[in-house]
Structures are given as structure tokens and as C-alpha cells.
Coordinates of C-alpha atoms and ligand atoms in Angstrom, one line a residue:
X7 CA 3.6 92.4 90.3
X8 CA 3.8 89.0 88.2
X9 CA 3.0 85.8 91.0
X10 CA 3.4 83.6 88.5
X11 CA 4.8 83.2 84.8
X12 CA 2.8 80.5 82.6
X13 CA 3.9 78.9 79.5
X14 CA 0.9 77.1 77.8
X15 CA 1.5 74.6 74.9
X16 CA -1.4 74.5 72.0
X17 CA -1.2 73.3 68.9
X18 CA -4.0 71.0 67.7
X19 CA -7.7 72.5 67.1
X20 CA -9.7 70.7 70.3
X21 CA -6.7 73.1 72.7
X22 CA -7.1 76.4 71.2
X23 CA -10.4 75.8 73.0
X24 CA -9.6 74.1 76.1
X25 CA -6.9 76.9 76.4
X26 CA -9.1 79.8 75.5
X27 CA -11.3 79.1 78.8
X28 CA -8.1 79.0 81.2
X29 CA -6.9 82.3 79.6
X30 CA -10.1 84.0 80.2
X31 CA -9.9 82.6 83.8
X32 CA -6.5 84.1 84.8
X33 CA -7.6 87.3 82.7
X34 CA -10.3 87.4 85.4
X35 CA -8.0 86.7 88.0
X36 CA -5.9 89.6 87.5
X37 CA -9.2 92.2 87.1
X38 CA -9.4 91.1 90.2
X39 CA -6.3 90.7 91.6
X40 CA -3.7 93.5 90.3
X41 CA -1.0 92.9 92.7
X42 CA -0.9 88.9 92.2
X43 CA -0.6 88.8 88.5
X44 CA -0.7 85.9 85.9
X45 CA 1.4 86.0 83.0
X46 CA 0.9 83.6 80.8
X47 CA 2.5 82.9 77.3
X48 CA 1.2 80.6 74.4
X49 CA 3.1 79.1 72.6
X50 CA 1.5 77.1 69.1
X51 CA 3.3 74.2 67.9
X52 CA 2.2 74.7 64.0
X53 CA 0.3 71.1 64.4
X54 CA -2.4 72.8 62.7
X55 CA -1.9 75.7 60.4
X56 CA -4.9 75.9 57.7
X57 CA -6.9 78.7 58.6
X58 CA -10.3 76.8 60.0
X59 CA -8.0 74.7 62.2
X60 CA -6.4 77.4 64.1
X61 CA -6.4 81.0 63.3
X62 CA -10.4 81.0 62.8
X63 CA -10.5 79.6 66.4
X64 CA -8.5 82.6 67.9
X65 CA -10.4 85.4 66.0
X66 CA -13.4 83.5 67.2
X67 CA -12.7 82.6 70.8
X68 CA -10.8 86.1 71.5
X69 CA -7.9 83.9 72.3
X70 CA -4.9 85.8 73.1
X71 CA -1.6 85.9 70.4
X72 CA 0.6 83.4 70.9
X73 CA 4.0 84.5 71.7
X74 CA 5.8 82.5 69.3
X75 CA 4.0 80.0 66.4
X76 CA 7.4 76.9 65.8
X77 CA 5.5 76.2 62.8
X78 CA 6.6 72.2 62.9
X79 CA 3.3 71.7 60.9
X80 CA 2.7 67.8 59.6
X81 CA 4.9 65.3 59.3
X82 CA 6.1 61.9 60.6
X83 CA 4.8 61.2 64.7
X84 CA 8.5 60.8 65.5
X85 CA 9.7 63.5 63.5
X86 CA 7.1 66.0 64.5
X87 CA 6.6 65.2 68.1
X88 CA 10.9 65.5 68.4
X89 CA 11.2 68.8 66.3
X90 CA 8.2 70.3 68.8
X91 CA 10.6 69.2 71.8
X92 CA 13.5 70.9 70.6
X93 CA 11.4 74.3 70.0
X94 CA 9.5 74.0 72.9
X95 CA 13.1 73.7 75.0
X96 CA 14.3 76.7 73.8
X97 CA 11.6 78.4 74.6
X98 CA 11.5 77.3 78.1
X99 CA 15.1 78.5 78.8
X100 CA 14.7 81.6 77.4
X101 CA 11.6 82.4 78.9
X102 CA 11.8 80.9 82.0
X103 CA 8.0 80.1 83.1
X104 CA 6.8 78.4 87.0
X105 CA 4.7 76.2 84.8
X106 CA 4.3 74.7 81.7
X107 CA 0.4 73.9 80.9
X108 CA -0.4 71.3 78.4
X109 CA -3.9 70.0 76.8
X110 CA -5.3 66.8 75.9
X111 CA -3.7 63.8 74.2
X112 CA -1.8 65.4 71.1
X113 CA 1.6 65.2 69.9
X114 CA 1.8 68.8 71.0
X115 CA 0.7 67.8 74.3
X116 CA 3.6 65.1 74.9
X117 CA 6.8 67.7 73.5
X118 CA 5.6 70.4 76.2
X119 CA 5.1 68.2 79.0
X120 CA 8.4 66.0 78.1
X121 CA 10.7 69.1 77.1
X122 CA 9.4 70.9 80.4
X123 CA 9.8 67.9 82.9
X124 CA 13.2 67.4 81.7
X125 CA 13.9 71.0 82.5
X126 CA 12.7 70.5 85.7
X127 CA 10.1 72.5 84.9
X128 CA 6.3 71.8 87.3
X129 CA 3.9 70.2 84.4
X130 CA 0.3 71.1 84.8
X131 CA -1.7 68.6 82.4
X132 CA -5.4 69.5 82.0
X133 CA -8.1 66.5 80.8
X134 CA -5.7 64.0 83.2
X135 CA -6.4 60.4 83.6
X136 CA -8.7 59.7 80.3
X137 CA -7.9 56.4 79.5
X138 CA -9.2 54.3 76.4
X139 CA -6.7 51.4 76.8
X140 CA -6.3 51.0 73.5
X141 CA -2.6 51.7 72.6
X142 CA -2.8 51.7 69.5
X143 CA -4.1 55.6 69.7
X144 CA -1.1 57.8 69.5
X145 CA -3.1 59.8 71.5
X146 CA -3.6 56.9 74.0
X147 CA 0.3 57.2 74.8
X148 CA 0.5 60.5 74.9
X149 CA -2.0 60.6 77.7
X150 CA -0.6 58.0 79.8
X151 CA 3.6 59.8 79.3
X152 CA 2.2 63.1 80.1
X153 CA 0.2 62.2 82.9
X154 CA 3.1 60.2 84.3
X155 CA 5.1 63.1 83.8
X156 CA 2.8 66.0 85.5
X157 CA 3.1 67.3 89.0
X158 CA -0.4 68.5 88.5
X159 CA -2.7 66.6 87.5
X160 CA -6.7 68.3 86.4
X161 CA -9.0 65.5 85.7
X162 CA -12.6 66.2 84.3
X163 CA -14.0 63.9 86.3
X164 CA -14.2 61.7 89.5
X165 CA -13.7 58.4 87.1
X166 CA -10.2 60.2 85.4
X167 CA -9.2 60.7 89.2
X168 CA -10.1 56.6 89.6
X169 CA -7.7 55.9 86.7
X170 CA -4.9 57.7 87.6
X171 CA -5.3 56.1 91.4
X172 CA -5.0 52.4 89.5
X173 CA -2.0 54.0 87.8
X174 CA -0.5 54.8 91.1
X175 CA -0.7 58.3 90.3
X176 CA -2.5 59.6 93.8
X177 CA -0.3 63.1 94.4
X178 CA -1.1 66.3 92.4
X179 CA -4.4 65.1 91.2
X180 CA -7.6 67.3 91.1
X181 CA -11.1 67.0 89.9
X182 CA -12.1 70.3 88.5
X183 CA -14.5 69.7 85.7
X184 CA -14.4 70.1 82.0
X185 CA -12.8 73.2 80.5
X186 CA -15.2 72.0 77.3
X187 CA -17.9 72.2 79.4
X188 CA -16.6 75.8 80.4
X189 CA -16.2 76.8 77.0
X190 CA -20.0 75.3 75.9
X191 CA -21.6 77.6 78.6
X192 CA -20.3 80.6 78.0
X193 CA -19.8 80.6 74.1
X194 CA -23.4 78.9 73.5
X195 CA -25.0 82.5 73.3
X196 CA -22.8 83.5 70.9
X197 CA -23.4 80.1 68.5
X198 CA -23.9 81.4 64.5
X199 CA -27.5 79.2 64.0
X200 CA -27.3 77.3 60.7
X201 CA -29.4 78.4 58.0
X202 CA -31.2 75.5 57.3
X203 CA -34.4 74.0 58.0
X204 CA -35.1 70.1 58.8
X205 CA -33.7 67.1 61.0
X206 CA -30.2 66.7 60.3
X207 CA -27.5 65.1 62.2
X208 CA -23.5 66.6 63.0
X209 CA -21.1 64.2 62.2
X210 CA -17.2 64.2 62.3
X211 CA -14.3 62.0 61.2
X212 CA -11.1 62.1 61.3
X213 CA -9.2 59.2 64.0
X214 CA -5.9 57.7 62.4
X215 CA -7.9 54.3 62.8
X216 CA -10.8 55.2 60.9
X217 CA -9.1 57.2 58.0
X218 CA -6.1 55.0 57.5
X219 CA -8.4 52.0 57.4
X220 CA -10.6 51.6 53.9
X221 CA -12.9 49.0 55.4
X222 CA -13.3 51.0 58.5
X223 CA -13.9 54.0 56.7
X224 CA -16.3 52.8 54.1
X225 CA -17.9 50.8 56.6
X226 CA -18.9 54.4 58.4
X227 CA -19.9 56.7 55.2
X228 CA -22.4 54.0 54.0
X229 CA -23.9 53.9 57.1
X230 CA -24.2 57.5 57.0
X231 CA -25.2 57.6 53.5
X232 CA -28.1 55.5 55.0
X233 CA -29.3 57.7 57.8
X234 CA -32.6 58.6 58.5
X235 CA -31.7 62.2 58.2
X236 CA -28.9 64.7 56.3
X237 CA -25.5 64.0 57.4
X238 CA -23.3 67.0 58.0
X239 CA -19.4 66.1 57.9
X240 CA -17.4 69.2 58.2
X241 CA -14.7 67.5 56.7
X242 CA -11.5 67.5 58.7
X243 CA -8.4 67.9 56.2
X244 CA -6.5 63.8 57.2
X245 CA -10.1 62.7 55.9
X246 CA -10.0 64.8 52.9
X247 CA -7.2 63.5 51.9
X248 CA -7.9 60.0 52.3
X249 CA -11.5 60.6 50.6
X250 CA -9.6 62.6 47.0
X251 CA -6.9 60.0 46.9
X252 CA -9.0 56.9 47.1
X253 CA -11.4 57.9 45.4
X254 CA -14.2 57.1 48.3
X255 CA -17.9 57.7 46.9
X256 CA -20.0 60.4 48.9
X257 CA -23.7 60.6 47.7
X258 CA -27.1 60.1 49.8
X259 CA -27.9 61.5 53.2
X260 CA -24.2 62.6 53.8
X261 CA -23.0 66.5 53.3
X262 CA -19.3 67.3 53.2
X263 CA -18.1 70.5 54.2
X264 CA -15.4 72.5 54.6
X265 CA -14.4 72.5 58.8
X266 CA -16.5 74.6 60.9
X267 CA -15.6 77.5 63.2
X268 CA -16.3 77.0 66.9
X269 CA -19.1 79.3 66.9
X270 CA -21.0 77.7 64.2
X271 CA -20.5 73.9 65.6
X272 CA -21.7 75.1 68.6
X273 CA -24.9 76.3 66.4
X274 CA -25.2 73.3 64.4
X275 CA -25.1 71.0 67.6
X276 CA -28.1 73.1 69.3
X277 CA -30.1 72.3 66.1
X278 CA -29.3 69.0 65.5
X279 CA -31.1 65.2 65.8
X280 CA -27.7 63.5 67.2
X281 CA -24.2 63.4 66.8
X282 CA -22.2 60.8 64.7
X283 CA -18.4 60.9 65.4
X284 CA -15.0 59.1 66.6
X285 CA -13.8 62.5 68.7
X286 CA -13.2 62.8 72.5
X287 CA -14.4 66.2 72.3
X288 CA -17.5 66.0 70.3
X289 CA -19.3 63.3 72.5
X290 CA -18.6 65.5 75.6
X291 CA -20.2 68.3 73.5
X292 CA -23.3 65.7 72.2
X293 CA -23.6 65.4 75.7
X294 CA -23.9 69.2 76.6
X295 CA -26.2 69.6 74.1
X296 CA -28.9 66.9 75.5
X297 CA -28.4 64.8 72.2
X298 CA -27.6 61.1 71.9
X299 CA -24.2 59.8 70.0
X300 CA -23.1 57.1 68.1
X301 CA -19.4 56.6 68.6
X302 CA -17.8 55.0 65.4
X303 CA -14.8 53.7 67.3
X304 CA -14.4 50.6 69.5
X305 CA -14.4 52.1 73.0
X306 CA -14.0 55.5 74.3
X307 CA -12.1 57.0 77.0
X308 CA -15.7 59.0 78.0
X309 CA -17.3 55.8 79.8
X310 CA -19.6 57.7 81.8
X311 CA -22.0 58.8 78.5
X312 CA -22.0 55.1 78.1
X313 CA -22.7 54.6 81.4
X314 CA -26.1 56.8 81.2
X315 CA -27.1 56.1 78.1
X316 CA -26.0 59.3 76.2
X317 CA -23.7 57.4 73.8
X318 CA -23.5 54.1 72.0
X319 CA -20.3 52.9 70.8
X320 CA -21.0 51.3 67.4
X321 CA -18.2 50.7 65.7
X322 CA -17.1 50.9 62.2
X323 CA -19.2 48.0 60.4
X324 CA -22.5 49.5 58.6
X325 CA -24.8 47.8 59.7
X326 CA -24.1 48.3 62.8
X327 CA -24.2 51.7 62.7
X328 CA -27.0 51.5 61.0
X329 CA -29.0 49.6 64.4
X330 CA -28.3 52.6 66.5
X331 CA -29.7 55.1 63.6
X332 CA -33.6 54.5 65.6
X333 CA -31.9 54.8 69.6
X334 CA -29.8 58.0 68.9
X335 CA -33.3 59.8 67.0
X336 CA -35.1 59.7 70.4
X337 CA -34.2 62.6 72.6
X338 CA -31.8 62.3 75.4
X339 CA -34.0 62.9 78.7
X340 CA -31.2 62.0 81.2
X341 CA -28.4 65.0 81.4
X342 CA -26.9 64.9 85.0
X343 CA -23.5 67.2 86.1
X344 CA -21.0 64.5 85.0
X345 CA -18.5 67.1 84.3
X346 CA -18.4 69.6 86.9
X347 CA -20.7 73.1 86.8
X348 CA -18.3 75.2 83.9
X349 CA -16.3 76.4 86.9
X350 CA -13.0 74.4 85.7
X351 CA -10.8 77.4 84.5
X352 CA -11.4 79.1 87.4
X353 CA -10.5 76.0 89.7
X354 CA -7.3 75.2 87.2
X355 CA -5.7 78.8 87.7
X356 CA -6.9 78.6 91.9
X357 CA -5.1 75.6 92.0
X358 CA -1.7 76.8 90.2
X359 CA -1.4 79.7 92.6
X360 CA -2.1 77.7 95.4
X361 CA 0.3 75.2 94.4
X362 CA 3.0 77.8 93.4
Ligands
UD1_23 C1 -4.7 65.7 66.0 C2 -4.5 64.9 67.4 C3 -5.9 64.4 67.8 C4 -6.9 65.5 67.9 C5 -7.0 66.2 66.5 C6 -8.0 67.3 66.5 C7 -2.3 63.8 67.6 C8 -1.6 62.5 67.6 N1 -3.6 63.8 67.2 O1 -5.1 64.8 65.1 O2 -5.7 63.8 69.1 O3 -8.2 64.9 68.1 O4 -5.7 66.7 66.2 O5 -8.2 67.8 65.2 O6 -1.7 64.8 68.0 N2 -3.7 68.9 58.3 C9 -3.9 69.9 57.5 N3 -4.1 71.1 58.0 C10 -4.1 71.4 59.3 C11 -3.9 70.3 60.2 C12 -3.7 69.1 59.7 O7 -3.9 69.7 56.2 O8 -4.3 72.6 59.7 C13 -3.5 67.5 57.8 C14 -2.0 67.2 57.8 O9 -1.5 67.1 56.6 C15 -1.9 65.9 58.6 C16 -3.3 65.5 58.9 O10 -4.1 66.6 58.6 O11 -1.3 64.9 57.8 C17 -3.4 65.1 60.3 O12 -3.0 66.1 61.2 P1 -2.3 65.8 62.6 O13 -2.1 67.0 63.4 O14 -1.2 64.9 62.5 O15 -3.4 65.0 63.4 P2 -4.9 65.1 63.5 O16 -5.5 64.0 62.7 O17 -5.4 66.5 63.2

């Protein structure tokens, strides 16, 4: 018998992870509980279509097929976050869900929690109450509307639950760890290794503010150009983009690639020296990994590895960047439970049913 009908929203490379561990939960809930079923159905907003950014990450992550792909692709915030709406709508009313689950801070994030809310449809938002209070991030305002929006609220952390309490946001709201954390544990056996000997460190880059701003940008690629060790950017397609049409010079320490699978970033980040980047997801995962990271943005909604000296945010200006090079080369000694014990999926689909 079906208990309960899910409609999960991904679109955007960061949820086909988040997502995979939450499917793998309520497949493990109904192993175990035939008569109390979960059915849930993904739907993919076509945010990211190249192969690397999406399809490689179900093959990869055993994710199951979504039930529908809209296919909005890139576009315009406006224009792209609207046309998700209106897809996502119809999909609601002909398929007629409990709950609509949404991930993160995307564009695909805001259509499924604002198409299902207006539906009247219960909004279960998991990575509630980050908060980098900058506004400038579209992915700033998409975190504060969904989470304004949501009747359940899954934060990754006892701070995310302190946020959303200043907010006035005190009903719904549940600390139940990070599903990145999930997904690190159990997919860390499977890592590819790279093939390559020496200290390196794993970089990525691809923030609106960094990539749409030439000074910013520069600022961040002659730093790494400088770095004690290789530099590996697998280079997200915005930044290859910006880096053919302006012509940006890449040369010393730093090597550009082609984006990674899960599997092999996982691999690269056991391996590596530190971690260079401006992504949410990527400092968490620094973290996991016991190395230090510089943050090449101007604050971070992930305080805590501030906090206990896991992460430095540097900013964009070269030297800078370039003072932290020494600080993020010593290992990290200090890695406490800041994001639960890799239990979140199991807590996320608990709570649902309870909650149903
Ligand atoms: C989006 C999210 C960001 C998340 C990131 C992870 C928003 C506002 N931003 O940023 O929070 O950290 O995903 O990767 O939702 N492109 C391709 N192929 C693809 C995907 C994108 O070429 O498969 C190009 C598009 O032409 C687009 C650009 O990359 O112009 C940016 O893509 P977009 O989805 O708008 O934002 P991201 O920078 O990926």
C-alpha cells in the first residue's frame, strides 16, 4: 500500500546528490516496511543538462529516473525560475503528491517550493536556515523564500535551526544533519583514486560573483597560479565561458579540467593538500575530508568551519589568497560532528511519515 506519494524537485548538480541519499533512505524504508510504502517521483528541471552535470551523477550515484526531465535549461533568472513554475505546476496537479521535497538554494529549488505552496501543497525544504546575508546571491533569496514558504523545515545543523528562530520561523523545523555528509560516508569507498602522484590541491569556481566579475576573477586564478602546489579546477561550464570569451590567461600551478564525476571528486579530495573554492558544498566536503579551505568569497553561510578553524574566508584579492596558501598546507587536526553522524536521510523520510 502507498502511505505516502513524494514529488522531489532536482535540477542543479549539488541536488542530484543531496537527493540521491534521501532516495536510498525511503528505498530502505520500504525493504523494510512493505505495507507503508514511499513513492516518490523526481522530477529534473533541465537546469543542468551537459552530461558531467547531471546524467553522469545518476549513472554514478544509482539515482533513480526521473519521472519527467522540463528541460527549461539556461536562460534569464526570471525567465528560467518562471518557466520551472509553470512545469512544475502541472506536474503537481496531475500527479497529485502529499509532499513536494526541494534542495538547497537553486532556482530549481524556489519554482518547486513556490509552485507547490501555492497549490497548497506541504513543502519539505532540506539544507533549511543557511544564511550568508548577503542578497546579492540569488541563491541567498532563494533560501530565505523557500524557507519562508516550507512547513518542514530540515536544517544541517543546530546554528541553521538558530537562524530560522531569528527569522521567526520556530514550527516545522528539525535538525537532522547533512544529507552531504550522508552521501560522503557511504560513497567514499567507492571514490575512483586519481592517477597521479604529488601534493596537489582541489579547487572549484563557478559563483555569479566571482565569474561575472574580471577583477574578482583574476584576482583568484593568479593566486592560484601562485600556489605552493598544482591546482586542479574542474572547470564548471559558467567559468568556461567567462575564461574563452575573455580571453583570461591560465598557466603555472593551475590545471583546468573538464567537471568531475562524484565519484572521482570524492577521490581527488581524499588525496589532496586543501581545498580552494567559493561552493557551499565543497567546504562542507573539505571538511569531511579533514582538509583546511580557503573560501574565495566574502562570507559563507557554513560559519561553523570558520568557527573551528577548518576554513578561512579570503576573498578574491591575490594576495590575500595568497597569505592563507602556508595556513591551509598544515593538516586539519580538529574534525568534531558539526553535521550530524550521516543518519540525515533516514531522519528526513522518519520525519515525513511522522508528519503525514
Ligand atoms: C547553480 C545554482 C548554484 C549551485 C550551482 C551548482 C542557482 C541560482 N544557482 O549555479 O546555487 O551552486 O548550480 O553547480 O540556481 N551550463 C551549461 N551546462 C550545464 C549547466 C549550466 O553549459 O549543464 C551553463 C549555462 O549556460 C549557464 C551557466 O552554466 O549559463 C550557469 O548555469 P546555472 O544553472 O544558471 O547556474 P550555476 O552557475 O550552475
Amino acid at each position: 500500500m502507498v502511505a505516502l506519494k513524494i514529488l522531489t524537485i532536482v535540477g542543479a548538480r549539488p541536488q542530484f546528490i543531496k537527493a540521491a541519499v534521501v532516495s536510498r533512505a525511503i528505498a530502505g524504508h520500504n525493504r523494510r516496511h512493505p505495507s507503508m510504502v514511499i513513492e516518490e517521483q523526481l522530477i529534473h528541471t533541465g537546469q543542468h543538462y551537459d552530461y558531467m552535470m547531471s546524467q553522469a551523477f545518476f549513472d554514478e550515484l544509482e539515482i533513480p529516473a526521473p519521472a519527467i526531465n522540463l528541460e527549461v535549461g539556461s536562460g534569464k533568472h526570471g525567465e528560467v525560475t518562471g518557466t520551472m513554475l509553470a512545469g512544475i505546476e502541472n506536474q503537481i496537479i496531475a500527479r497529485q503528491p502529499d509532499w513536494m521535497l526541494v534542495y538547497g538554494d537553486t532556482n530549481s529549488t524556489l519554482a518547486g517550493a513556490l509552485a507547490a505552496t501555492k497549490l497548497q501543497l506541504r513543502v519539505a525544504h532540506v539544507e533549511a536556515g543557511l544564511r550568508s546575508f548577503n542578497r546579492r546571491m540569488p541563491e541567498e533569496i532563494n533560501r530565505i523564500l523557500t524557507d519562508h514558504i516550507a512547513d518542514c523545515l530540515f536544517c544541517p545543523s543546530g546554528r541553521a535551526k538558530d537562524l530560522l528562530a531569528q527569522e521567526g520561523i520556530t514550527e516545522g523545523v528539525y535538525v537532522v544533519g547533512d544529507v552531504m555528509y550522508d552521501a560522503t560516508l557511504y560513497y567514499r569507498e567507492k571514490a575512483s583514486l586519481p592517477d597521479r602522484a604529488g601534493a596537489y590541491a582541489m579547487a572549484s569556481l563557478h559563483r555569479a560573483e566571482n565569474t561575472n566579475d574580471l577583477n574578482r576573477l583574476g584576482g583568484i586564478l593568479s593566486a592560484m597560479n601562485e600556489a605552493p602546489v598544482p591546482v586542479i579546477l574542474p572547470l564548471h561550464p559558467r567559468t568556461r565561458k567567462v575564461l574563452e570569451n575573455e580571453n583570461v590567461a591560465v598557466d603555472g600551478q593551475l590545471e583546468i579540467m573538464e567537471p568531475l564525476s562524484y565519484l572521482s571528486m570524492l577521490g581527488y579530495l581524499e588525496n589532496c593538500a586543501f581545498v580552494i573554492t567559493d561552493s557551499g558544498g565543497l567546504q562542507k566536503e573539505a571538511y569531511f575530508f579533514g582538509k583546511k579551505c580557503l573560501t574565495v568569497r566574502e562570507e559563507t553561510e557554513w560559519s561553523e568551519l570558520v568557527e573551528c578553524g577548518a576554513n578561512r574566508v579570503v576573498g578574491a584579492e591575490k594576495e590575500a589568497i595568497c597569505a592563507g596558501f602556508s595556513w591551509a598546507m598544515e593538516p586539519l587536526t580538529n574534525t568534531s560532528e558539526l553535521y550530524g553522524r550521516g543518519e540525515a536521510g533516514k531522519g528526513i523520510v522518519e520525519r515525513l511519515l511522522k508528519n503525514h
